[in-house]
Amino acid sequence: MAAVVVVGAGVVGLSCAIRLLEAGHDVRVVARDLPTETTSAVAAALWYPYRAHPEALVTGWSRSSYGVFGELADNPATGVRMLAGTEVLRTSSPDPWWRSAVPSLTRVERPPAPYADGWTFVAPVIEMPVYLPWLAGRVAQLGGTITRQELTGLPDGAATVVNATGLGARRTVADPSVFPVRGQVVYVEQVGLDRWWLDGAAPVYVIPRSQDIVVGGTDDEGAWDLTIDTDVAGRILERAVALVPALRGARVVGHRAGLRPARPVVRLEVEHRPDRAPVVHCYGHGGAGVTLSWGCADEVAALVAGL
Ligand SMILES: Cc1cc2nc3c(=O)[nH]c(=O)nc-3n(C[C@H](O)[C@H](O)[C@H](O)COP(=O)(O)OP(=O)(O)OC[C@H]3O[C@@H](n4cnc5c(N)ncnc54)[C@H](O)[C@@H]3O)c2cc1C
């Protein structure tokens, strides 16, 4: 099969590379940042359709990914676990727009003050420091390669290019509609937590992992600065302790910030370029790149097959 160059080694590029390799393509991944250096490595990463549009497509991609993560959770080496957790809401709300993406969702009968509503469901929790190396290993196992290379545009010399450059699409394809939504997180020691908690409006999220707990967060549109703000970190912890009192006194073990690649809508489409290889664009997943990854990768593979 013809060669495909995937530009980008975050969760989106790697998932696309795997589906294309499984379909028999010869795949090379090229990226400025290797998997554990990407925004994807900062993701919390709870399966949750957050800050990604349009709703109908996002719901479908999220549903597909949910199924794949459910299978991956059978293999502890992937870093994927299916964990029950609760989203709390300050006002009574109808079912979430993505309700059909999860097999079941139970209303919380007596939400803790000051919340008025909430729902509990089982969601994939993906431990990115484990999962990204596992994805990269799977690319290698299937015969693909991952090479560090910073590009100023999309490459020539392949039959097809997949553009999974996230926020980098501002440069690789001069798309000004993709913009950063900065997120800062605090890592605290594991205190025996085995459920996730989310207050999406704040946002406050508490995501347990094997060795630590990811506590978030912030969502600052248009902010590019990756410097850790210690005042912000303090406020993140305060709000998280109010939601999950078991976190009080937990030792802080680290801090990180990342830039979600937001866009009015996820760009997933073929672009035919005169005298150049066609491109399948797949970027702009906002706060849900992990959540959407397998659904989008399946669609990218189908688009490449149709070229
Ligand atoms: C604090 C925080 C918490 C989050 N929590 C969650 C969560 O709980 N659940 C969830 O689903 N999502 C979450 N996200 C969002 C998620 O991290 C992103 O949606 C996802 O990482 C996007 O993946 P991507 O592969 O498109 O981009 P990236 O991970 O940014 O990868 C882009 C790749 O393209 C490469 N690239 C870019 N420009 C160039 C260039 N010029 N030349 C060569 N290579 C280039 C980069 O080097 C990189 O390899 C969170 C994000 C943050 C910041």
PDB file of C-alpha atoms in Angstrom, residues 7-8 12-13 16 51-54 58 61 154 161-179 260-271 279-289 292 296-297 300:
ATOM      1  CA  VAL A   7       2.442  14.806  10.898  1.00  0.00           C
ATOM      2  CA  GLY A   8       2.032  14.911  14.681  1.00  0.00           C
ATOM      3  CA  VAL A  12      -4.438  11.964  17.552  1.00  0.00           C
ATOM      4  CA  GLY A  13      -1.467  11.335  15.237  1.00  0.00           C
ATOM      5  CA  CYS A  16      -4.396   7.573  13.222  1.00  0.00           C
ATOM      6  CA  ARG A  51     -14.720  21.926  24.469  1.00  0.00           C
ATOM      7  CA  ALA A  52     -15.030  20.103  21.134  1.00  0.00           C
ATOM      8  CA  HIS A  53     -17.603  20.653  18.394  1.00  0.00           C
ATOM      9  CA  PRO A  54     -19.918  19.956  16.568  1.00  0.00           C
ATOM     10  CA  VAL A  58     -18.291  14.643  18.727  1.00  0.00           C
ATOM     11  CA  TRP A  61     -16.486   9.886  17.833  1.00  0.00           C
ATOM     12  CA  LEU A 154       3.031  19.868   5.207  1.00  0.00           C
ATOM     13  CA  VAL A 161      -0.444  13.217   4.342  1.00  0.00           C
ATOM     14  CA  VAL A 162      -2.392  13.154   7.590  1.00  0.00           C
ATOM     15  CA  ASN A 163      -2.272  16.489   9.374  1.00  0.00           C
ATOM     16  CA  ALA A 164      -2.519  15.819  13.131  1.00  0.00           C
ATOM     17  CA  THR A 165      -0.596  18.883  14.247  1.00  0.00           C
ATOM     18  CA  GLY A 166      -3.106  20.174  16.819  1.00  0.00           C
ATOM     19  CA  LEU A 167      -2.387  23.803  17.653  1.00  0.00           C
ATOM     20  CA  GLY A 168       0.558  23.560  15.215  1.00  0.00           C
ATOM     21  CA  ALA A 169      -1.984  23.786  12.371  1.00  0.00           C
ATOM     22  CA  ARG A 170      -1.718  27.548  12.774  1.00  0.00           C
ATOM     23  CA  ARG A 171       1.701  27.129  11.181  1.00  0.00           C
ATOM     24  CA  THR A 172       1.558  23.908   9.120  1.00  0.00           C
ATOM     25  CA  VAL A 173      -1.601  24.952   7.241  1.00  0.00           C
ATOM     26  CA  ALA A 174      -1.909  28.604   8.295  1.00  0.00           C
ATOM     27  CA  ASP A 175      -5.252  28.003  10.022  1.00  0.00           C
ATOM     28  CA  PRO A 176      -5.896  30.953  12.379  1.00  0.00           C
ATOM     29  CA  SER A 177      -9.168  29.408  13.621  1.00  0.00           C
ATOM     30  CA  VAL A 178      -7.310  26.964  15.885  1.00  0.00           C
ATOM     31  CA  PHE A 179      -6.456  28.650  19.174  1.00  0.00           C
ATOM     32  CA  ARG A 260      -5.670  22.616  24.281  1.00  0.00           C
ATOM     33  CA  PRO A 261      -5.969  22.928  20.483  1.00  0.00           C
ATOM     34  CA  ALA A 262      -9.450  24.464  20.277  1.00  0.00           C
ATOM     35  CA  ARG A 263     -11.340  25.280  17.082  1.00  0.00           C
ATOM     36  CA  PRO A 264     -14.965  26.255  16.375  1.00  0.00           C
ATOM     37  CA  VAL A 265     -15.289  22.706  14.934  1.00  0.00           C
ATOM     38  CA  VAL A 266     -12.864  19.789  14.745  1.00  0.00           C
ATOM     39  CA  ARG A 267     -11.349  19.722  11.247  1.00  0.00           C
ATOM     40  CA  LEU A 268     -11.618  16.185   9.873  1.00  0.00           C
ATOM     41  CA  GLU A 269     -11.734  16.267   6.081  1.00  0.00           C
ATOM     42  CA  VAL A 270      -9.805  15.568   2.873  1.00  0.00           C
ATOM     43  CA  GLU A 271      -8.106  18.417   1.054  1.00  0.00           C
ATOM     44  CA  VAL A 279      -4.178  15.711   2.943  1.00  0.00           C
ATOM     45  CA  VAL A 280      -6.521  14.312   5.535  1.00  0.00           C
ATOM     46  CA  HIS A 281      -6.776  16.966   8.230  1.00  0.00           C
ATOM     47  CA  CYS A 282      -7.491  15.836  11.790  1.00  0.00           C
ATOM     48  CA  TYR A 283      -6.967  18.588  14.347  1.00  0.00           C
ATOM     49  CA  GLY A 284      -8.744  21.063  16.618  1.00  0.00           C
ATOM     50  CA  HIS A 285      -9.968  18.572  19.249  1.00  0.00           C
ATOM     51  CA  GLY A 286      -9.978  21.145  22.068  1.00  0.00           C
ATOM     52  CA  GLY A 287     -10.338  19.600  25.501  1.00  0.00           C
ATOM     53  CA  ALA A 288     -11.272  16.178  24.171  1.00  0.00           C
ATOM     54  CA  GLY A 289      -8.457  14.896  21.963  1.00  0.00           C
ATOM     55  CA  LEU A 292     -12.247  11.578  20.382  1.00  0.00           C
ATOM     56  CA  CYS A 296     -11.475  10.201  14.589  1.00  0.00           C
ATOM     57  CA  ALA A 297      -8.708   7.720  13.730  1.00  0.00           C
ATOM     58  CA  VAL A 300      -9.232   9.184   8.965  1.00  0.00           C
TER      59      VAL A 300
END
